[in-house]
Amino acid sequence: MSFPTQRPRRLRRSEALRDLVRETRLTAAGLIYPMFVCPGMNVRKEVSSMPGVHQQSADQIVEECREVESLGLPGVILFGLPESKDARGTISTSADGVVQRAIEAIRKAKLELLVITDVCLCEYTDHGHCGVIENGNVANDQTLPILAAQALSHARAGADIVAPSDMMDGRVAAIRETLDQHKFNDIAILAYAAKYCSGFYGPFREAADSAPQFGDRRSYQMDPANAREALKEVALDLEEGADMVMVKPALPYLDILRRVRDAFEVPVGAYNVSGEYAMVKAAAQKGWLDEKRVVLEILTGIQRAGANFILTYHAKDAARWLKA
Ligand code: PBG
């Protein structure tokens, strides 16, 4: 049976009809807001390539978290800009590191927010790589104990979920083991399982001051050309004890999201990264795109492709638009 009996336009005639048959419903409940913590008090500095996103001290983070909570968003993910850096990112494991103190401040404010932390070394190493360097290479196994210690310090400070983004092999197992040894059996791991080596992280590296000082991340982050390998990465992270997995970036990898969603029975997140945000902001500022419309379309598309939740710098705006 086809035309003229079949007329798909019948179900598009009014907003009530379109709403009735809508397959994907975007809500604020599935959006996580990324934030950048820096040292000090009363610091709030906008990231030039990410309008609306700030590097802020813990007190200011708490203020923005109040807003995040009032918008109905479920949580935040924290990144740190430490006071100092060294070759091993040692300060990232310190109980009074920037992220650890920000978590405590959020907890003290008694906000109903999930606190997720990014676990990685690149923000804390003077060379900007996600692991320690030996003989000019990023050394996998030597990095694992530092990542585990960092995750433990986040858990001690009160994080709900730790999210390793370093792409070292075996890091989920190392983190799970350390958390369990210290009775943090209930702290969940959200693995950046399929994290690609992407040009779309550019603005983030300004925000987090984490650009590699030599070379690139191709020896640990995934090759953008590979899809089957993403399924392998996800399978390994789940075997090692990940509770949830993530695909990152989002827009150029919607096929990966769909394949991961279909192949595994765990919650799947997508990271709508800094470069994806910056492109929309820049075009909107020039008047070339309708920001509200494209942001809601992008987030709907990422959800339709298979994401159960989305990490996005658009979270606060989207929550406002979805309410209105
Ligand atoms: C840290 C990390 C990065 C991002 C999240 N965690 C940067 C990178 O791998 O270079 C990127 C997030 C974004 O671009 O919004 N390893």
Coordinates of C-alpha atoms and ligand atoms in Angstrom, one line a residue:
M1 CA 0.0 0.0 0.0
S2 CA 1.4 3.4 -0.9
F3 CA 0.2 6.7 -2.1
P4 CA -2.5 7.9 -2.2
T5 CA -3.6 5.6 0.7
Q6 CA -0.4 6.3 2.6
R7 CA 0.1 9.9 3.4
P8 CA 2.8 10.4 6.2
R9 CA 1.9 14.1 6.2
R10 CA -1.4 13.2 8.0
L11 CA 0.5 12.8 11.3
R12 CA 2.4 16.1 10.8
R13 CA -0.7 18.3 10.5
S14 CA -0.6 19.9 13.9
E15 CA 1.7 20.3 16.9
A16 CA -0.7 18.0 18.9
L17 CA -0.3 15.2 16.3
R18 CA 3.5 15.7 16.0
D19 CA 3.8 15.6 19.7
L20 CA 1.7 12.4 20.0
V21 CA 3.9 10.5 17.6
R22 CA 7.3 11.9 18.6
E23 CA 9.9 9.2 19.0
T24 CA 12.6 11.0 20.9
R25 CA 11.8 13.3 23.9
L26 CA 14.7 15.4 25.0
T27 CA 14.6 16.4 28.7
A28 CA 16.9 18.2 31.0
A29 CA 17.1 15.0 33.1
G30 CA 19.5 13.5 30.6
L31 CA 21.9 16.4 30.4
I32 CA 25.2 16.8 32.4
Y33 CA 26.9 20.2 32.6
P34 CA 30.8 20.3 32.4
M35 CA 32.6 22.8 34.6
F36 CA 36.2 24.0 35.1
V37 CA 37.5 24.6 38.6
C38 CA 40.5 26.9 39.2
P39 CA 42.2 28.0 42.4
G40 CA 41.3 31.1 44.4
M41 CA 38.2 32.9 45.6
N42 CA 35.8 34.9 43.5
V43 CA 37.4 33.9 40.2
R44 CA 35.2 33.7 37.2
K45 CA 36.9 34.0 33.9
E46 CA 35.2 33.3 30.6
V47 CA 36.9 30.9 28.1
S48 CA 37.3 33.0 25.0
S49 CA 36.6 30.1 22.6
M50 CA 33.6 28.9 24.6
P51 CA 31.3 31.9 25.3
G52 CA 29.2 31.3 28.4
V53 CA 31.7 28.8 29.9
H54 CA 34.0 29.9 32.7
Q55 CA 37.0 28.8 34.7
Q56 CA 35.9 29.5 38.2
S57 CA 37.0 29.0 41.8
A58 CA 35.2 26.6 44.1
D59 CA 32.9 29.3 45.6
Q60 CA 31.7 30.3 42.2
I61 CA 31.3 26.7 41.1
V62 CA 28.9 26.3 44.0
E63 CA 26.9 29.3 42.8
E64 CA 26.6 28.0 39.3
C65 CA 25.7 24.6 40.7
R66 CA 22.7 26.2 42.4
E67 CA 21.6 27.4 39.1
V68 CA 22.2 24.0 37.4
E69 CA 20.1 22.3 40.1
S70 CA 17.3 24.8 39.8
L71 CA 17.1 24.2 36.1
G72 CA 16.4 20.5 36.7
L73 CA 19.7 19.2 35.4
P74 CA 20.8 16.0 37.2
G75 CA 24.5 16.7 37.6
V76 CA 27.9 18.2 36.6
I77 CA 31.2 16.9 35.6
L78 CA 34.3 18.7 37.0
F79 CA 37.7 19.4 35.4
G80 CA 40.6 20.9 37.3
L81 CA 43.1 23.7 36.6
P82 CA 45.6 23.0 39.3
E83 CA 47.9 25.5 41.2
S84 CA 51.0 23.7 39.8
K85 CA 51.9 21.0 37.4
D86 CA 54.7 18.5 37.3
A87 CA 55.8 15.5 35.1
R88 CA 53.6 13.0 36.9
G89 CA 50.5 15.1 37.7
T90 CA 51.0 14.4 41.4
I91 CA 48.8 17.2 42.6
S92 CA 45.8 15.5 40.9
T93 CA 45.7 13.0 43.8
S94 CA 45.9 15.5 46.6
A95 CA 43.1 15.8 49.1
D96 CA 43.2 19.6 48.8
G97 CA 43.5 19.8 45.0
V98 CA 41.1 22.1 43.2
V99 CA 38.6 19.4 42.2
Q100 CA 38.6 17.7 45.6
R101 CA 37.9 21.1 47.3
A102 CA 35.2 21.9 44.8
I103 CA 33.4 18.6 45.4
E104 CA 33.5 19.2 49.1
A105 CA 32.1 22.7 48.6
I106 CA 29.2 21.3 46.5
R107 CA 28.5 18.7 49.1
K108 CA 28.5 21.2 51.9
A109 CA 25.9 23.3 50.0
K110 CA 23.6 20.2 50.1
L111 CA 22.7 20.4 46.4
E112 CA 20.8 17.6 44.8
L113 CA 23.3 17.1 42.0
L114 CA 25.3 14.1 40.9
V115 CA 29.0 15.1 41.0
I116 CA 31.0 13.4 38.3
T117 CA 34.8 13.9 38.0
D118 CA 37.0 13.6 35.0
V119 CA 39.9 11.4 35.9
C120 CA 43.0 12.1 33.7
L121 CA 46.5 13.5 34.0
C122 CA 46.6 16.0 31.1
E123 CA 45.4 18.9 33.1
Y124 CA 48.0 18.2 35.8
T125 CA 51.2 17.3 33.9
D126 CA 53.6 20.0 32.7
H127 CA 53.9 18.2 29.3
G128 CA 50.1 18.0 28.9
H129 CA 49.9 14.3 28.1
C130 CA 47.3 12.0 29.8
G131 CA 49.9 9.8 31.3
V132 CA 53.5 9.8 32.5
I133 CA 56.3 9.9 30.0
E134 CA 59.1 7.3 29.7
N135 CA 61.6 7.3 26.9
G136 CA 59.5 9.9 25.1
N137 CA 56.4 7.7 25.2
V138 CA 53.2 7.8 27.3
A139 CA 53.8 4.9 29.6
N140 CA 50.6 2.9 30.1
D141 CA 51.2 0.8 33.2
Q142 CA 53.1 3.4 35.2
T143 CA 50.1 5.8 34.7
L144 CA 47.5 3.4 36.2
P145 CA 48.4 3.9 39.9
I146 CA 48.2 7.7 39.6
L147 CA 44.8 7.5 37.9
A148 CA 43.6 5.1 40.6
A149 CA 44.9 7.4 43.4
Q150 CA 43.2 10.4 41.7
A151 CA 39.9 8.6 41.5
L152 CA 40.2 7.5 45.1
S153 CA 40.8 11.1 46.2
H154 CA 37.7 12.2 44.3
A155 CA 35.6 9.5 45.9
R156 CA 36.9 10.6 49.4
A157 CA 36.0 14.1 48.6
G158 CA 32.4 13.0 47.9
A159 CA 32.2 12.3 44.1
D160 CA 29.3 10.0 43.0
I161 CA 30.8 8.9 39.7
V162 CA 34.4 8.9 38.4
A163 CA 35.0 9.2 34.7
P164 CA 38.4 8.2 33.4
S165 CA 39.2 9.9 30.1
D166 CA 42.9 9.1 29.7
M167 CA 42.5 6.1 27.4
M168 CA 45.2 4.0 29.1
D169 CA 44.6 0.3 28.8
G170 CA 43.5 -1.3 32.1
R171 CA 42.6 1.9 33.9
V172 CA 39.0 0.9 34.7
A173 CA 40.2 -2.2 36.5
A174 CA 42.9 -0.3 38.4
I175 CA 40.4 2.3 39.5
R176 CA 37.7 -0.3 40.5
E177 CA 40.2 -2.3 42.5
T178 CA 41.5 0.8 44.4
L179 CA 38.0 2.1 45.1
D180 CA 36.9 -1.3 46.4
Q181 CA 40.0 -1.7 48.5
H182 CA 39.0 1.5 50.3
K183 CA 35.3 0.6 50.6
F184 CA 34.1 2.8 47.9
N185 CA 32.2 -0.1 46.3
D186 CA 29.2 2.2 45.6
I187 CA 31.1 4.8 43.5
A188 CA 30.3 4.2 39.9
I189 CA 32.7 4.3 36.9
L190 CA 31.7 6.1 33.7
A191 CA 34.3 5.1 31.2
Y192 CA 35.2 7.3 28.3
A193 CA 35.4 4.0 26.5
A194 CA 35.3 5.1 22.8
K195 CA 37.3 8.3 23.0
Y196 CA 38.6 9.4 19.6
C197 CA 41.7 11.5 18.9
S198 CA 39.8 14.6 17.8
G199 CA 40.3 18.1 16.6
F200 CA 37.1 19.0 18.3
Y201 CA 38.8 19.1 21.7
G202 CA 40.6 22.4 20.7
P203 CA 38.6 24.9 22.8
F204 CA 38.7 22.5 25.8
R205 CA 42.5 22.6 25.8
E206 CA 42.2 26.4 26.3
A207 CA 39.6 25.9 29.0
A208 CA 41.5 23.2 30.9
D209 CA 45.0 24.4 29.9
S210 CA 45.8 20.9 28.8
A211 CA 47.3 21.0 25.3
P212 CA 50.2 18.5 24.9
Q213 CA 53.5 20.3 24.8
F214 CA 54.9 17.8 22.2
G215 CA 53.4 15.3 19.9
D216 CA 49.8 14.4 20.0
R217 CA 47.4 11.9 21.6
R218 CA 47.3 9.4 18.7
S219 CA 49.1 6.7 20.6
Y220 CA 46.4 6.4 23.1
Q221 CA 43.1 8.0 21.8
M222 CA 41.3 6.2 19.0
D223 CA 41.7 6.6 15.3
P224 CA 38.6 8.4 13.9
A225 CA 38.5 5.9 11.1
N226 CA 37.7 2.9 13.4
A227 CA 34.3 1.7 14.4
R228 CA 34.7 -2.0 15.2
E229 CA 37.6 -1.1 17.6
A230 CA 35.1 1.1 19.6
L231 CA 33.1 -2.0 20.4
K232 CA 36.2 -3.7 21.6
E233 CA 37.1 -0.8 23.8
V234 CA 33.6 -0.8 25.3
A235 CA 33.7 -4.5 25.9
L236 CA 37.0 -4.3 27.6
D237 CA 36.0 -1.4 29.9
L238 CA 32.8 -3.3 30.8
E239 CA 34.8 -6.4 31.6
E240 CA 37.1 -4.3 33.8
G241 CA 34.1 -3.1 35.8
A242 CA 32.8 0.1 34.1
D243 CA 29.1 0.8 35.0
M244 CA 28.5 3.1 32.1
V245 CA 30.3 4.0 28.9
M246 CA 30.7 7.0 26.8
V247 CA 31.3 7.9 23.2
K248 CA 33.3 11.1 22.5
P249 CA 33.0 13.4 20.5
A250 CA 29.3 13.1 19.6
L251 CA 28.4 14.5 16.2
P252 CA 31.0 12.9 14.0
Y253 CA 30.5 9.6 15.8
L254 CA 26.7 9.1 15.9
D255 CA 27.2 5.7 14.1
I256 CA 29.4 4.6 16.9
L257 CA 26.8 5.6 19.5
R258 CA 24.2 3.6 17.7
R259 CA 26.4 0.6 17.4
V260 CA 27.4 0.7 21.1
R261 CA 23.7 1.3 22.2
D262 CA 22.7 -1.8 20.2
A263 CA 25.5 -4.1 21.3
F264 CA 25.6 -3.5 25.1
E265 CA 23.0 -3.4 27.9
V266 CA 24.5 -0.6 29.9
P267 CA 23.7 3.1 30.0
V268 CA 25.6 4.9 27.2
G269 CA 26.5 8.6 27.3
A270 CA 27.8 10.9 24.6
Y271 CA 30.1 13.9 25.0
N272 CA 29.0 16.8 22.9
V273 CA 32.5 18.3 23.1
S274 CA 34.0 21.8 23.2
G275 CA 34.6 22.2 19.5
E276 CA 31.0 21.1 18.7
Y277 CA 29.8 23.8 21.2
A278 CA 32.2 26.5 19.8
M279 CA 31.0 26.0 16.2
V280 CA 27.4 26.6 17.2
K281 CA 28.3 29.6 19.3
A282 CA 30.4 31.2 16.6
A283 CA 27.8 30.7 13.9
A284 CA 25.0 32.0 16.2
Q285 CA 27.0 35.1 17.1
K286 CA 27.4 35.8 13.4
G287 CA 23.7 35.4 12.9
W288 CA 24.3 32.4 10.6
L289 CA 22.3 29.9 12.7
D290 CA 19.4 30.0 15.1
E291 CA 21.1 28.9 18.2
K292 CA 18.1 27.5 20.1
R293 CA 16.8 25.6 17.1
V294 CA 20.2 24.0 16.2
V295 CA 21.1 23.1 19.8
L296 CA 17.8 21.3 20.4
E297 CA 18.2 19.6 17.0
I298 CA 21.8 18.5 17.8
L299 CA 20.9 17.2 21.3
T300 CA 17.8 15.4 19.9
G301 CA 19.9 13.8 17.2
I302 CA 22.5 12.6 19.7
Q303 CA 19.8 11.1 21.8
R304 CA 18.1 9.5 18.8
A305 CA 21.4 7.9 17.8
G306 CA 21.4 6.1 21.1
A307 CA 22.7 8.3 23.9
N308 CA 20.9 7.8 27.2
F309 CA 22.6 11.0 28.6
I310 CA 24.6 13.8 27.1
L311 CA 27.5 15.8 28.5
T312 CA 27.1 19.2 27.0
Y313 CA 28.1 22.8 27.5
H314 CA 24.6 23.7 26.1
A315 CA 23.0 22.0 29.1
K316 CA 21.8 25.1 31.0
D317 CA 20.5 26.8 27.8
A318 CA 18.8 23.6 26.7
A319 CA 17.1 23.1 30.1
R320 CA 15.8 26.7 29.9
W321 CA 14.5 26.2 26.4
L322 CA 12.9 22.9 27.2
K323 CA 11.0 24.4 30.1
A324 CA 9.7 27.4 28.2
Ligands
PBG1 C1 41.0 15.0 29.2 C2 39.8 15.4 28.5 C3 39.6 16.1 27.2 C4 38.3 16.3 27.1 C5 37.6 15.7 28.2 N1 38.6 15.1 29.0 C6 40.6 16.6 26.3 C7 41.5 15.7 25.5 O1 41.5 14.5 25.6 O2 42.4 16.3 24.9 C8 37.6 17.0 26.0 C9 36.3 17.7 26.3 C10 35.9 18.7 25.3 O3 36.5 19.0 24.3 O4 34.9 19.3 25.6 N2 41.7 14.0 28.7

